[in-house]
């Protein structure tokens, strides 16, 4: 009998119970934000919050008392700091610890949002402590990636449909469209983000952008590894496929770099944005902070969502060139891709150490190809497109949309409009005022998009560069593609042209489907919206909200396929063929 009781209350049952309590706390958190409640219901919710926080602290202490292995110091520090904050929050909200400070920064610790953030932290800690397994027998990496985005979109749709997410309610289709646009970091909107959504609704959109830009599996996998200190070999294989890591042992290092780069750049971008709008006295401190965080996340993730009705083409923001430069910085870094940014930082570190090595009396470490081929091609292509685009916009729009700007403003605006079509979606001018050549050039830039393994879409800069190099190689009569004393593999070339053809077929299909029901909107407008949706750009000529439900579903499909990638989609639905140990004779086919 005693053995049975002990079996019932084994530690795993305690951990599971606390996890489900914290999960109930998160669900109640969504309910608390999403609905207006009477005082009795609010008292019940507060009681559940108290139970979640207390049980979270209890199970953390219990977990440390039952340790069978030494935890890393960073985990201990994290748990210590978060639990001290949670204890303070419990005292402030449930036991009446008074706030004698007039500082608005200290007041944040006493706000309801801090309490709710503590609930969220408790859930994340308990979720990360659970065993997470990616079973390749059931889902391949493509299917897992595909389904993870679909789940976030559906959850986001439900939350955006809550009464307190909007001021006057929203239809299921518009909520689904907005959630898809946010998760797919597109930025196309059917309702005005600034006036339609409450602060809670805008916060939900920002979180969806962050999860969509990085991928929910990135967060889940790394935090699970962070608290446990390890992961199964099968999980590492799946994550290697998803992160494109060269070595299986570097999977979690890559995930760590992704999260560090993201949060550091977004933090710096938020500071730049804050000081660029700090002189705008009509905004309170809280509004300035929220504006900075929202636009930093949206810009780095190349989403293009804004809490301004006309994006940055708004009075007071249209000529704020420091703000524009801050956004450009975030767009470019976010669009380069995490492997390229990480490799570039490693290369700069290597160069710096080589420069100071004579001062420290150390020999220079010669490491060839620190700056890898992908980084060289991607950065050179990105810089070329930015420079060509800036020059093109400067001269083509000099007497049109740039006419009201100063000489310095013309350069910054041309640079901004050269950068934003590459999957960003912000605009500082009215797109409808662009000349016809400019609109066509914007469509071309949208189609190319950002760089591989980034938060942006499009066919990617590396794909475009490989196609150009292949054309030049064929024209020169060469049977291979070479650059920087390296040969591009045939598989890479085939994949690049596959991506190009699939993108054109998908976008073309979308244009035809939209034209069936909304042909009166104009062919150029439909083409522009379709390229913008598939390349997850978010720029619009203003027809999105007036489209029929049928056409909105087409744009939703284009946004989703553009974000997950058509190649990934095909990998998810087509069974991979096993390697065949034979080869047919080569045959030449007449091309032209």
PDB file of C-alpha atoms in Angstrom, residues 6 10 58 60 69 77 87 93 132 146 157 160 218 238 266 272 311 320 387 389 391 443 451 466 511 526:
ATOM      1  CA  UNK A   6       4.833   6.456  -3.377  1.00  0.00           C
ATOM      2  CA  UNK A  10       6.519  10.161  -7.934  1.00  0.00           C
ATOM      3  CA  UNK A  58       7.950  25.341  -5.378  1.00  0.00           C
ATOM      4  CA  UNK A  60      11.940  24.874  -9.069  1.00  0.00           C
ATOM      5  CA  UNK A  69      23.741  16.099 -12.052  1.00  0.00           C
ATOM      6  CA  UNK A  77      21.579  32.317 -12.435  1.00  0.00           C
ATOM      7  CA  UNK A  87       8.674  36.493  -5.396  1.00  0.00           C
ATOM      8  CA  UNK A  93       0.303  41.975  -6.068  1.00  0.00           C
ATOM      9  CA  UNK A 132      10.602  17.142 -26.474  1.00  0.00           C
ATOM     10  CA  UNK A 146       5.278  23.308 -42.381  1.00  0.00           C
ATOM     11  CA  UNK A 157      -6.204  33.679 -35.533  1.00  0.00           C
ATOM     12  CA  UNK A 160      -6.885  38.019 -32.698  1.00  0.00           C
ATOM     13  CA  UNK A 218      13.946  27.541 -32.730  1.00  0.00           C
ATOM     14  CA  UNK A 238      16.067  17.117 -37.426  1.00  0.00           C
ATOM     15  CA  UNK A 266      16.479  44.085 -32.008  1.00  0.00           C
ATOM     16  CA  UNK A 272      18.038  53.709 -32.118  1.00  0.00           C
ATOM     17  CA  UNK A 311       3.407  53.123 -42.264  1.00  0.00           C
ATOM     18  CA  UNK A 320      12.506  61.575 -39.734  1.00  0.00           C
ATOM     19  CA  UNK A 387      23.591  50.387 -54.580  1.00  0.00           C
ATOM     20  CA  UNK A 389      18.458  50.234 -56.392  1.00  0.00           C
ATOM     21  CA  UNK A 391      20.801  55.006 -57.791  1.00  0.00           C
ATOM     22  CA  UNK A 443       8.381  44.057 -58.431  1.00  0.00           C
ATOM     23  CA  UNK A 451      19.129  36.144 -48.340  1.00  0.00           C
ATOM     24  CA  UNK A 466      23.869  31.624 -59.091  1.00  0.00           C
ATOM     25  CA  UNK A 511      -2.315  36.159 -60.487  1.00  0.00           C
ATOM     26  CA  UNK A 526      -2.864  42.223 -59.011  1.00  0.00           C
TER      27      UNK A 526
END
